[in-house]
Every structure is written in C-alpha cells, then in structure tokens.
Amino acid sequence: MKNIISATLIVASTYCATGFAQSHAIDVDKMLEQTFELIQNNENQAALSNLNWLAKHGTAHDPRFHNTFLDVVQHLWLNFAYSYTPAWKSYDKVYRSAKQALIAAPQNCSAFDIALSFGNLPHNATDHITHLENTEQQFPATWQRCWTAQASSKAIGFISEPLITAYVGDLSDHFKIHIVDQLNAVYRDCDDLPTETLVWECRDAYKLQLTSASAMYREAAMILHDDVSEAGQIGGHTISLMLQWQAHDNR
C-alpha cells in the first residue's frame, strides 16, 4: 500500500466518492489519501461519503485494501467521529452490518475481521465478545478458521475464558511467541530511523507495547487460573527482553 499520508496530494478536495464511483479504475489508496485531506480541511460530509464508500466497496475493488480498512480506516473513522457527530452512526453501522453477516455465515472471515475491528466502542466490544463466547460454547471451534492475533488480543483483554481456552492456550507460551518474539524481531529496525529523536521514540513505543501486553497477560493468568507461576513466567519473559533491549541501546 502506498503511503497514505502523502506530502503532496494532487487530488482536488471536491473529487469525492461520487467522482471515484464514476471511474472504472478506482484507486482506493488515492481515495483514502484524499479522505485525510478532506478531514484536515473540515470538509466533513465529503470525508464521510468517502469512508462510507470505502466500507461498502473498497475491498471489492482491491482485495489488498482489507487490512488497511481494518487498521488505518478504522482508526481514522473513530478519531473523525469524535469531532464530527454524524460519523458515529455510520461507524457503528459498519460493526452492526458485519456482525449480522457473521451471524448469517460464521465462516465469513471478512465479516469476522470487520466486526472485531469496528467493535471498539465499549458496548459493542462487550456485545461482540459475548456473541463469540456464546457461539463457541454452543458450537465448539466455530471461529477456528477465522481466528487472528487481534482476536486473541481481544479475548485476553476481556479475560474471556471460553475463547482463551479454545484459541489461545497457555498464556505464557502465547505471550512469548506472539508478543516477545515478534517485538524483538522488529525492535532493532528503530536504529535505521533518520534522527536520534525518532530512534528513541520508536524504542519507547515498543517498550510501552511490551509492558502493556505483559500487564494484560499477567492479569488474565491470575484471574482465570489464579496461577502465580504462569504470571511469573510472563513477567520473566518481559524482564529478559527489556534487559536485552537495554544492552542493545547502551552498546
């Protein structure tokens, strides 16, 4: 995907979803770039029109856009809604539509991803985890085909015993593989950033991500299993990696 925060945007702000829809070759990345510009210029109706179009048609026009929609578009839309009230209704509608599609077809992994991503409002998140739990208890392994790392994170964050048991397993092992090893694999990439300030900001961001995840996993271990040893192992993995990073930073 192209850099969505381009320094130079050649698209006029009036070139909104209607204009894109009339084109046979729609560039969803360009529409997303333009949406950022529209929001910055307080052209809120046009920005919301773009977001609604991307929700309905973006991935159909470019399957690679799916992950961008789950991450970049979701965050953009949520932040936009805090400053433009009508965006709340449409943001919530994306979640509701995805959840209904998932109820109709539990193997619809696109709907699974979207419902999980857009179910970030507190009431939606609780509602969605409850739906996943109830379905799993009635029909075991329902979500096996569509389960993702994000789903595991949500299950752990909500301390969902049915979902953790079915799809996460041992919390210490999961933390080591999916948090410690993955963060360690990218931490040293911070060294390649162009300024020392950016390097340290990048390192601090990874350290915060590690400690936040560690606290979440340890809380789940204690509440679900009342297991001091499991929580201790998670803490041990955390300290070990922090010491490795400290040695790297001080080299």
mmCIF file of N, CA, C and O in Angstrom, residues 70 102 109 111-120 125 128-130 132-133 136 142-169 171 174 178-179 216-217:
data_model
loop_
_atom_site.group_PDB
_atom_site.id
_atom_site.type_symbol
_atom_site.label_atom_id
_atom_site.label_comp_id
_atom_site.label_asym_id
_atom_site.label_seq_id
_atom_site.Cartn_x
_atom_site.Cartn_y
_atom_site.Cartn_z
ATOM 1 N N LEU A 70 -9.171 -2.464 8.012
ATOM 2 C CA LEU A 70 -9.279 -2.887 9.404
ATOM 3 C C LEU A 70 -8.469 -2.004 10.340
ATOM 4 O O LEU A 70 -8.892 -1.745 11.470
ATOM 5 N N LEU A 102 -21.909 -12.025 10.013
ATOM 6 C CA LEU A 102 -21.228 -13.107 10.709
ATOM 7 C C LEU A 102 -22.223 -14.077 11.339
ATOM 8 O O LEU A 102 -21.995 -15.290 11.348
ATOM 9 N N CYS A 109 -14.932 -14.843 7.035
ATOM 10 C CA CYS A 109 -13.788 -14.288 7.763
ATOM 11 C C CYS A 109 -13.646 -12.783 7.568
ATOM 12 O O CYS A 109 -13.115 -12.091 8.441
ATOM 13 N N ALA A 111 -16.184 -10.675 7.451
ATOM 14 C CA ALA A 111 -17.111 -10.127 8.444
ATOM 15 C C ALA A 111 -16.550 -10.291 9.855
ATOM 16 O O ALA A 111 -16.700 -9.406 10.708
ATOM 17 N N PHE A 112 -15.886 -11.417 10.114
ATOM 18 C CA PHE A 112 -15.271 -11.648 11.421
ATOM 19 C C PHE A 112 -14.246 -10.553 11.717
ATOM 20 O O PHE A 112 -14.240 -9.957 12.799
ATOM 21 N N ASP A 113 -13.379 -10.278 10.745
ATOM 22 C CA ASP A 113 -12.339 -9.261 10.924
ATOM 23 C C ASP A 113 -12.942 -7.878 11.148
ATOM 24 O O ASP A 113 -12.506 -7.125 12.024
ATOM 25 N N ILE A 114 -13.933 -7.523 10.322
ATOM 26 C CA ILE A 114 -14.507 -6.179 10.398
ATOM 27 C C ILE A 114 -15.264 -5.978 11.705
ATOM 28 O O ILE A 114 -15.135 -4.942 12.365
ATOM 29 N N ALA A 115 -16.058 -6.968 12.100
ATOM 30 C CA ALA A 115 -16.804 -6.845 13.357
ATOM 31 C C ALA A 115 -15.856 -6.696 14.538
ATOM 32 O O ALA A 115 -16.099 -5.905 15.460
ATOM 33 N N LEU A 116 -14.756 -7.432 14.518
ATOM 34 C CA LEU A 116 -13.782 -7.348 15.605
ATOM 35 C C LEU A 116 -13.104 -5.979 15.621
ATOM 36 O O LEU A 116 -12.929 -5.370 16.671
ATOM 37 N N SER A 117 -12.739 -5.478 14.433
ATOM 38 C CA SER A 117 -12.034 -4.206 14.347
ATOM 39 C C SER A 117 -12.928 -3.022 14.692
ATOM 40 O O SER A 117 -12.531 -2.130 15.444
ATOM 41 N N PHE A 118 -14.149 -3.011 14.149
ATOM 42 C CA PHE A 118 -15.045 -1.880 14.368
ATOM 43 C C PHE A 118 -15.852 -2.019 15.662
ATOM 44 O O PHE A 118 -16.567 -1.094 16.040
ATOM 45 N N GLY A 119 -15.739 -3.129 16.346
ATOM 46 C CA GLY A 119 -16.410 -3.287 17.632
ATOM 47 C C GLY A 119 -15.577 -2.732 18.765
ATOM 48 O O GLY A 119 -15.390 -3.383 19.802
ATOM 49 N N ASN A 120 -15.065 -1.523 18.601
ATOM 50 C CA ASN A 120 -14.160 -0.939 19.583
ATOM 51 C C ASN A 120 -14.855 -0.060 20.605
ATOM 52 O O ASN A 120 -14.262 0.270 21.626
ATOM 53 N N ALA A 125 -17.909 -3.769 21.973
ATOM 54 C CA ALA A 125 -16.861 -4.742 22.273
ATOM 55 C C ALA A 125 -17.378 -5.821 23.211
ATOM 56 O O ALA A 125 -17.160 -7.018 22.992
ATOM 57 N N HIS A 128 -19.831 -8.005 21.383
ATOM 58 C CA HIS A 128 -19.234 -8.907 20.402
ATOM 59 C C HIS A 128 -18.511 -10.068 21.064
ATOM 60 O O HIS A 128 -18.612 -11.218 20.608
ATOM 61 N N ILE A 129 -17.776 -9.799 22.128
ATOM 62 C CA ILE A 129 -17.108 -10.887 22.847
ATOM 63 C C ILE A 129 -18.140 -11.872 23.375
ATOM 64 O O ILE A 129 -17.953 -13.099 23.312
ATOM 65 N N THR A 130 -19.252 -11.363 23.892
ATOM 66 C CA THR A 130 -20.321 -12.240 24.384
ATOM 67 C C THR A 130 -20.863 -13.112 23.260
ATOM 68 O O THR A 130 -21.116 -14.318 23.445
ATOM 69 N N LEU A 132 -19.242 -14.050 20.528
ATOM 70 C CA LEU A 132 -18.229 -15.053 20.198
ATOM 71 C C LEU A 132 -18.205 -16.172 21.234
ATOM 72 O O LEU A 132 -18.104 -17.361 20.891
ATOM 73 N N GLU A 133 -18.313 -15.816 22.510
ATOM 74 C CA GLU A 133 -18.315 -16.815 23.584
ATOM 75 C C GLU A 133 -19.525 -17.747 23.477
ATOM 76 O O GLU A 133 -19.384 -18.977 23.558
ATOM 77 N N GLU A 136 -19.256 -20.066 20.555
ATOM 78 C CA GLU A 136 -18.214 -21.067 20.788
ATOM 79 C C GLU A 136 -18.686 -22.151 21.747
ATOM 80 O O GLU A 136 -18.405 -23.344 21.550
ATOM 81 N N THR A 142 -16.120 -23.022 16.218
ATOM 82 C CA THR A 142 -16.775 -22.220 15.183
ATOM 83 C C THR A 142 -15.827 -21.209 14.562
ATOM 84 O O THR A 142 -15.832 -20.989 13.344
ATOM 85 N N TRP A 143 -14.988 -20.591 15.387
ATOM 86 C CA TRP A 143 -14.173 -19.477 14.918
ATOM 87 C C TRP A 143 -12.769 -19.874 14.509
ATOM 88 O O TRP A 143 -11.944 -19.017 14.202
ATOM 89 N N GLN A 144 -12.496 -21.168 14.478
ATOM 90 C CA GLN A 144 -11.140 -21.645 14.206
ATOM 91 C C GLN A 144 -10.603 -21.122 12.868
ATOM 92 O O GLN A 144 -9.460 -20.659 12.771
ATOM 93 N N ARG A 145 -11.420 -21.164 11.843
ATOM 94 C CA ARG A 145 -10.983 -20.774 10.501
ATOM 95 C C ARG A 145 -10.623 -19.295 10.426
ATOM 96 O O ARG A 145 -9.711 -18.914 9.682
ATOM 97 N N CYS A 146 -11.310 -18.465 11.194
ATOM 98 C CA CYS A 146 -11.151 -17.014 11.060
ATOM 99 C C CYS A 146 -10.338 -16.374 12.182
ATOM 100 O O CYS A 146 -10.123 -15.158 12.156
ATOM 101 N N TRP A 147 -9.908 -17.160 13.156
ATOM 102 C CA TRP A 147 -9.239 -16.586 14.326
ATOM 103 C C TRP A 147 -7.942 -15.898 13.946
ATOM 104 O O TRP A 147 -7.198 -16.370 13.087
ATOM 105 N N THR A 148 -7.670 -14.764 14.584
ATOM 106 C CA THR A 148 -6.485 -13.960 14.272
ATOM 107 C C THR A 148 -5.765 -13.543 15.553
ATOM 108 O O THR A 148 -6.289 -13.713 16.664
ATOM 109 N N ALA A 149 -4.591 -12.952 15.382
ATOM 110 C CA ALA A 149 -3.854 -12.420 16.536
ATOM 111 C C ALA A 149 -4.654 -11.318 17.214
ATOM 112 O O ALA A 149 -4.647 -11.201 18.450
ATOM 113 N N GLN A 150 -5.354 -10.504 16.426
ATOM 114 C CA GLN A 150 -6.183 -9.453 17.020
ATOM 115 C C GLN A 150 -7.297 -10.057 17.861
ATOM 116 O O GLN A 150 -7.639 -9.542 18.935
ATOM 117 N N ALA A 151 -7.860 -11.157 17.394
ATOM 118 C CA ALA A 151 -8.918 -11.827 18.155
ATOM 119 C C ALA A 151 -8.369 -12.353 19.477
ATOM 120 O O ALA A 151 -9.025 -12.251 20.522
ATOM 121 N N SER A 152 -7.167 -12.909 19.449
ATOM 122 C CA SER A 152 -6.551 -13.379 20.696
ATOM 123 C C SER A 152 -6.343 -12.224 21.661
ATOM 124 O O SER A 152 -6.593 -12.349 22.869
ATOM 125 N N SER A 153 -5.884 -11.099 21.140
ATOM 126 C CA SER A 153 -5.662 -9.934 21.996
ATOM 127 C C SER A 153 -6.969 -9.470 22.649
ATOM 128 O O SER A 153 -6.996 -9.151 23.847
ATOM 129 N N LYS A 154 -8.056 -9.449 21.867
ATOM 130 C CA LYS A 154 -9.354 -9.060 22.429
ATOM 131 C C LYS A 154 -9.804 -10.055 23.494
ATOM 132 O O LYS A 154 -10.300 -9.672 24.553
ATOM 133 N N ALA A 155 -9.637 -11.345 23.217
ATOM 134 C CA ALA A 155 -10.051 -12.376 24.179
ATOM 135 C C ALA A 155 -9.281 -12.241 25.486
ATOM 136 O O ALA A 155 -9.853 -12.364 26.575
ATOM 137 N N ILE A 156 -7.974 -11.971 25.390
ATOM 138 C CA ILE A 156 -7.154 -11.819 26.593
ATOM 139 C C ILE A 156 -7.520 -10.534 27.317
ATOM 140 O O ILE A 156 -7.637 -10.500 28.545
ATOM 141 N N GLY A 157 -7.725 -9.463 26.564
ATOM 142 C CA GLY A 157 -8.088 -8.191 27.176
ATOM 143 C C GLY A 157 -9.396 -8.268 27.946
ATOM 144 O O GLY A 157 -9.545 -7.637 29.003
ATOM 145 N N PHE A 158 -10.349 -9.043 27.435
ATOM 146 C CA PHE A 158 -11.640 -9.211 28.103
ATOM 147 C C PHE A 158 -11.642 -10.411 29.056
ATOM 148 O O PHE A 158 -12.666 -10.725 29.657
ATOM 149 N N ILE A 159 -10.488 -11.061 29.165
ATOM 150 C CA ILE A 159 -10.323 -12.227 30.038
ATOM 151 C C ILE A 159 -11.473 -13.214 29.785
ATOM 152 O O ILE A 159 -12.204 -13.622 30.708
ATOM 153 N N SER A 160 -11.626 -13.587 28.531
ATOM 154 C CA SER A 160 -12.684 -14.499 28.114
ATOM 155 C C SER A 160 -12.204 -15.940 28.235
ATOM 156 O O SER A 160 -11.455 -16.437 27.382
ATOM 157 N N GLU A 161 -12.637 -16.617 29.270
ATOM 158 C CA GLU A 161 -12.175 -17.984 29.498
ATOM 159 C C GLU A 161 -12.505 -18.928 28.344
ATOM 160 O O GLU A 161 -11.631 -19.697 27.901
ATOM 161 N N PRO A 162 -13.743 -18.912 27.785
ATOM 162 C CA PRO A 162 -14.031 -19.850 26.687
ATOM 163 C C PRO A 162 -13.147 -19.629 25.470
ATOM 164 O O PRO A 162 -12.684 -20.590 24.845
ATOM 165 N N LEU A 163 -12.901 -18.369 25.124
ATOM 166 C CA LEU A 163 -12.116 -18.073 23.926
ATOM 167 C C LEU A 163 -10.629 -18.305 24.161
ATOM 168 O O LEU A 163 -9.920 -18.793 23.268
ATOM 169 N N ILE A 164 -10.138 -17.973 25.342
ATOM 170 C CA ILE A 164 -8.727 -18.219 25.654
ATOM 171 C C ILE A 164 -8.453 -19.719 25.672
ATOM 172 O O ILE A 164 -7.458 -20.197 25.119
ATOM 173 N N THR A 165 -9.349 -20.477 26.281
ATOM 174 C CA THR A 165 -9.179 -21.925 26.336
ATOM 175 C C THR A 165 -9.180 -22.533 24.941
ATOM 176 O O THR A 165 -8.362 -23.410 24.626
ATOM 177 N N ALA A 166 -10.076 -22.065 24.086
ATOM 178 C CA ALA A 166 -10.237 -22.653 22.758
ATOM 179 C C ALA A 166 -9.139 -22.234 21.787
ATOM 180 O O ALA A 166 -8.693 -23.043 20.963
ATOM 181 N N TYR A 167 -8.675 -20.975 21.863
ATOM 182 C CA TYR A 167 -7.835 -20.446 20.789
ATOM 183 C C TYR A 167 -6.492 -19.867 21.216
ATOM 184 O O TYR A 167 -5.653 -19.613 20.354
ATOM 185 N N VAL A 168 -6.299 -19.642 22.503
ATOM 186 C CA VAL A 168 -5.037 -19.052 22.961
ATOM 187 C C VAL A 168 -4.164 -20.088 23.644
ATOM 188 O O VAL A 168 -2.982 -20.221 23.350
ATOM 189 N N GLY A 169 -4.739 -20.838 24.569
ATOM 190 C CA GLY A 169 -3.984 -21.853 25.291
ATOM 191 C C GLY A 169 -3.148 -21.251 26.405
ATOM 192 O O GLY A 169 -3.546 -20.283 27.042
ATOM 193 N N LEU A 171 -1.026 -19.049 28.431
ATOM 194 C CA LEU A 171 -0.809 -17.620 28.251
ATOM 195 C C LEU A 171 0.666 -17.252 28.215
ATOM 196 O O LEU A 171 1.068 -16.351 27.466
ATOM 197 N N HIS A 174 1.958 -18.248 24.766
ATOM 198 C CA HIS A 174 1.393 -17.350 23.760
ATOM 199 C C HIS A 174 2.068 -15.985 23.814
ATOM 200 O O HIS A 174 2.386 -15.384 22.777
ATOM 201 N N HIS A 178 3.940 -14.638 20.538
ATOM 202 C CA HIS A 178 3.199 -13.623 19.792
ATOM 203 C C HIS A 178 3.500 -12.187 20.225
ATOM 204 O O HIS A 178 3.152 -11.249 19.494
ATOM 205 N N ILE A 179 4.118 -12.015 21.372
ATOM 206 C CA ILE A 179 4.479 -10.666 21.810
ATOM 207 C C ILE A 179 5.995 -10.511 21.861
ATOM 208 O O ILE A 179 6.568 -9.701 21.126
ATOM 209 N N MET A 216 -1.487 -7.085 30.685
ATOM 210 C CA MET A 216 -2.752 -7.686 30.275
ATOM 211 C C MET A 216 -2.701 -9.210 30.408
ATOM 212 O O MET A 216 -3.625 -9.837 30.941
ATOM 213 N N TYR A 217 -1.616 -9.819 29.942
ATOM 214 C CA TYR A 217 -1.475 -11.281 30.028
ATOM 215 C C TYR A 217 -1.391 -11.739 31.480
ATOM 216 O O TYR A 217 -1.985 -12.757 31.857
#
